[in-house]
Amino acid sequence: APTGTIQGVTGTFNQGRPYWTFQPELLLSYLGNGFNLTAALYEEFNTANTRTNYTTGDIFHADFTATYTIGKWTFGPVGYYVAQVTDDKCPIGVCTAFNPAGILTHTQRFQLFAVGGLIEYNFGPASLSLWATQPPPSTQRINRAIPISEPSRIRPGRIPRMYTPISIATGI
């Protein structure tokens, strides 16, 4: 929602954003016999920026958990998928005044898939969870622009690698 302070010509120089994002969610779970099999599916639908009329494409998310609990210990695989599933929009007029190239410089969709594991210990009144995810090696490669001022970095037949750190979260 367009809350907070909205600054700058395009209205995106601070926490506040001059557009709305609607996010319907669907969560499906099986909880029984020590198993937690859950899929959380949700999508972000963005409205147009009220200052520039630019609309960011829709983004789909899916989170998966398949854990098993034995006593105070829980463990199992986890994963997620996130992708921009529609193109950005920049109608001629106000939008092209702020973005003269229209969406030509903003047409890259993205997607990321990662898998990993979770381990948790239940202390009673609180529990500690540790999970780690990593994209498979084939998804770590992207095509990205390398500035013309650095032609020595370009090697024939090689695509620059994008390294994704292991995500670790703890919760009590």
GROMACS .gro file of C-alpha atoms in nm:
model
  172
    1ALA     CA    1   0.000   0.000   0.000
    2PRO     CA    2   0.123   0.352  -0.065
    3THR     CA    3   0.220   0.428   0.294
    4GLY     CA    4   0.514   0.608   0.448
    5THR     CA    5   0.699   0.899   0.298
    6ILE     CA    6   0.698   0.910  -0.082
    7GLN     CA    7   0.997   1.104  -0.216
    8GLY     CA    8   1.163   1.174  -0.547
    9VAL     CA    9   1.032   1.230  -0.896
   10THR     CA   10   0.922   0.868  -0.939
   11GLY     CA   11   0.810   0.833  -0.577
   12THR     CA   12   1.037   0.538  -0.504
   13PHE     CA   13   1.324   0.702  -0.312
   14ASN     CA   14   1.195   0.600   0.031
   15GLN     CA   15   0.997   0.328   0.209
   16GLY     CA   16   0.667   0.452   0.075
   17ARG     CA   17   0.568   0.350  -0.275
   18PRO     CA   18   0.306   0.525  -0.489
   19TYR     CA   19   0.135   0.198  -0.591
   20TRP     CA   20  -0.056  -0.091  -0.436
   21THR     CA   21   0.037  -0.458  -0.426
   22PHE     CA   22  -0.236  -0.718  -0.372
   23GLN     CA   23  -0.123  -1.061  -0.257
   24PRO     CA   24  -0.378  -1.344  -0.242
   25GLU     CA   25  -0.246  -1.661  -0.077
   26LEU     CA   26  -0.331  -2.030  -0.080
   27LEU     CA   27  -0.182  -2.260   0.186
   28LEU     CA   28  -0.231  -2.634   0.176
   29SER     CA   29  -0.108  -2.858   0.458
   30TYR     CA   30  -0.119  -3.212   0.582
   31LEU     CA   31  -0.036  -3.230   0.951
   32GLY     CA   32  -0.050  -3.578   1.099
   33ASN     CA   33   0.151  -3.876   1.221
   34GLY     CA   34   0.454  -3.650   1.274
   35PHE     CA   35   0.447  -3.513   0.918
   36ASN     CA   36   0.416  -3.150   0.808
   37LEU     CA   37   0.362  -3.137   0.431
   38THR     CA   38   0.290  -2.778   0.332
   39ALA     CA   39   0.271  -2.575   0.012
   40ALA     CA   40   0.223  -2.197   0.032
   41LEU     CA   41   0.134  -2.035  -0.300
   42TYR     CA   42   0.090  -1.662  -0.344
   43GLU     CA   43   0.113  -1.398  -0.612
   44GLU     CA   44   0.183  -1.025  -0.605
   45PHE     CA   45  -0.039  -0.815  -0.831
   46ASN     CA   46   0.092  -0.456  -0.864
   47THR     CA   47  -0.103  -0.147  -0.963
   48ALA     CA   48   0.047   0.136  -1.165
   49ASN     CA   49   0.279   0.388  -0.999
   50THR     CA   50   0.057   0.696  -0.954
   51ARG     CA   51   0.345   0.929  -1.046
   52THR     CA   52   0.497   0.749  -1.346
   53ASN     CA   53   0.220   0.508  -1.456
   54TYR     CA   54   0.484   0.228  -1.462
   55THR     CA   55   0.354  -0.114  -1.355
   56THR     CA   56   0.586  -0.387  -1.233
   57GLY     CA   57   0.493  -0.735  -1.354
   58ASP     CA   58   0.321  -0.988  -1.131
   59ILE     CA   59   0.539  -1.208  -0.909
   60PHE     CA   60   0.454  -1.568  -0.816
   61HIS     CA   61   0.589  -1.737  -0.500
   62ALA     CA   62   0.575  -2.100  -0.384
   63ASP     CA   63   0.721  -2.232  -0.058
   64PHE     CA   64   0.736  -2.604   0.020
   65THR     CA   65   0.800  -2.795   0.341
   66ALA     CA   66   0.810  -3.171   0.401
   67THR     CA   67   0.923  -3.229   0.758
   68TYR     CA   68   0.893  -3.509   1.009
   69THR     CA   69   0.898  -3.481   1.389
   70ILE     CA   70   1.049  -3.738   1.622
   71GLY     CA   71   1.028  -3.638   1.987
   72LYS     CA   72   1.157  -3.283   2.015
   73TRP     CA   73   1.339  -3.292   1.678
   74THR     CA   74   1.193  -3.190   1.341
   75PHE     CA   75   1.381  -3.228   1.013
   76GLY     CA   76   1.322  -3.251   0.641
   77PRO     CA   77   1.354  -3.086   0.300
   78VAL     CA   78   1.233  -2.734   0.221
   79GLY     CA   79   1.229  -2.535  -0.100
   80TYR     CA   80   1.097  -2.228  -0.274
   81TYR     CA   81   1.030  -2.088  -0.617
   82VAL     CA   82   0.981  -1.721  -0.706
   83ALA     CA   83   0.939  -1.567  -1.053
   84GLN     CA   84   0.809  -1.259  -1.228
   85VAL     CA   85   0.536  -1.407  -1.447
   86THR     CA   86   0.414  -1.104  -1.645
   87ASP     CA   87   0.598  -0.824  -1.821
   88ASP     CA   88   0.635  -0.475  -1.679
   89LYS     CA   89   0.408  -0.214  -1.843
   90CYS     CA   90   0.493   0.143  -1.935
   91PRO     CA   91   0.224   0.313  -2.145
   92ILE     CA   92   0.321   0.598  -2.375
   93GLY     CA   93   0.271   0.936  -2.210
   94VAL     CA   94   0.348   1.001  -1.846
   95CYS     CA   95   0.541   0.677  -1.808
   96THR     CA   96   0.771   0.737  -2.105
   97ALA     CA   97   0.841   1.088  -1.976
   98PHE     CA   98   1.006   0.927  -1.671
   99ASN     CA   99   1.137   0.624  -1.863
  100PRO     CA  100   1.218   0.745  -2.219
  101ALA     CA  101   1.310   0.391  -2.327
  102GLY     CA  102   0.975   0.262  -2.198
  103ILE     CA  103   1.018  -0.093  -2.071
  104LEU     CA  104   1.316  -0.168  -2.297
  105THR     CA  105   1.552  -0.124  -2.003
  106HIS     CA  106   1.324  -0.312  -1.761
  107THR     CA  107   1.213  -0.619  -1.956
  108GLN     CA  108   1.407  -0.884  -1.769
  109ARG     CA  109   1.185  -1.128  -1.584
  110PHE     CA  110   1.345  -1.333  -1.313
  111GLN     CA  111   1.303  -1.670  -1.151
  112LEU     CA  112   1.477  -1.853  -0.871
  113PHE     CA  113   1.437  -2.204  -0.736
  114ALA     CA  114   1.616  -2.333  -0.430
  115VAL     CA  115   1.610  -2.647  -0.218
  116GLY     CA  116   1.756  -2.731   0.117
  117GLY     CA  117   1.685  -2.866   0.458
  118LEU     CA  118   1.544  -2.775   0.796
  119ILE     CA  119   1.629  -2.896   1.144
  120GLU     CA  120   1.446  -2.779   1.455
  121TYR     CA  121   1.460  -2.850   1.826
  122ASN     CA  122   1.159  -2.784   2.050
  123PHE     CA  123   1.263  -2.660   2.395
  124GLY     CA  124   0.902  -2.651   2.519
  125PRO     CA  125   0.803  -2.285   2.545
  126ALA     CA  126   1.024  -2.201   2.245
  127SER     CA  127   1.186  -2.380   1.955
  128LEU     CA  128   1.497  -2.314   1.749
  129SER     CA  129   1.486  -2.372   1.371
  130LEU     CA  130   1.782  -2.375   1.135
  131TRP     CA  131   1.727  -2.403   0.764
  132ALA     CA  132   1.955  -2.364   0.465
  133THR     CA  133   1.864  -2.339   0.098
  134GLN     CA  134   2.074  -2.320  -0.216
  135PRO     CA  135   1.979  -2.293  -0.583
  136PRO     CA  136   2.087  -2.597  -0.786
  137PRO     CA  137   2.408  -2.525  -0.985
  138SER     CA  138   2.220  -2.497  -1.314
  139THR     CA  139   2.008  -2.207  -1.180
  140GLN     CA  140   2.304  -2.004  -1.056
  141ARG     CA  141   2.393  -1.887  -1.403
  142ILE     CA  142   2.238  -1.577  -1.551
  143ASN     CA  143   2.306  -1.354  -1.847
  144ARG     CA  144   2.405  -1.015  -1.719
  145ALA     CA  145   2.552  -0.710  -1.881
  146ILE     CA  146   2.918  -0.635  -1.830
  147PRO     CA  147   3.013  -0.268  -1.872
  148ILE     CA  148   3.190  -0.186  -2.199
  149SER     CA  149   3.470  -0.030  -1.997
  150GLU     CA  150   3.563  -0.379  -1.874
  151PRO     CA  151   3.598  -0.589  -2.193
  152SER     CA  152   3.880  -0.790  -2.036
  153ARG     CA  153   3.624  -0.957  -1.805
  154ILE     CA  154   3.440  -1.114  -2.098
  155ARG     CA  155   3.569  -1.457  -2.193
  156PRO     CA  156   3.434  -1.639  -2.498
  157GLY     CA  157   3.195  -1.921  -2.410
  158ARG     CA  158   3.161  -1.822  -2.043
  159ILE     CA  159   2.857  -1.679  -1.875
  160PRO     CA  160   2.938  -1.482  -1.560
  161ARG     CA  161   2.825  -1.665  -1.244
  162MET     CA  162   2.597  -1.519  -0.986
  163TYR     CA  163   2.670  -1.656  -0.641
  164THR     CA  164   2.380  -1.702  -0.403
  165PRO     CA  165   2.473  -1.735  -0.037
  166ILE     CA  166   2.323  -2.006   0.178
  167SER     CA  167   2.023  -1.865   0.363
  168ILE     CA  168   2.014  -1.938   0.733
  169ALA     CA  169   1.726  -1.836   0.959
  170THR     CA  170   1.664  -1.893   1.323
  171GLY     CA  171   1.345  -1.836   1.511
  172ILE     CA  172   1.233  -1.861   1.868
   0.00000   0.00000   0.00000
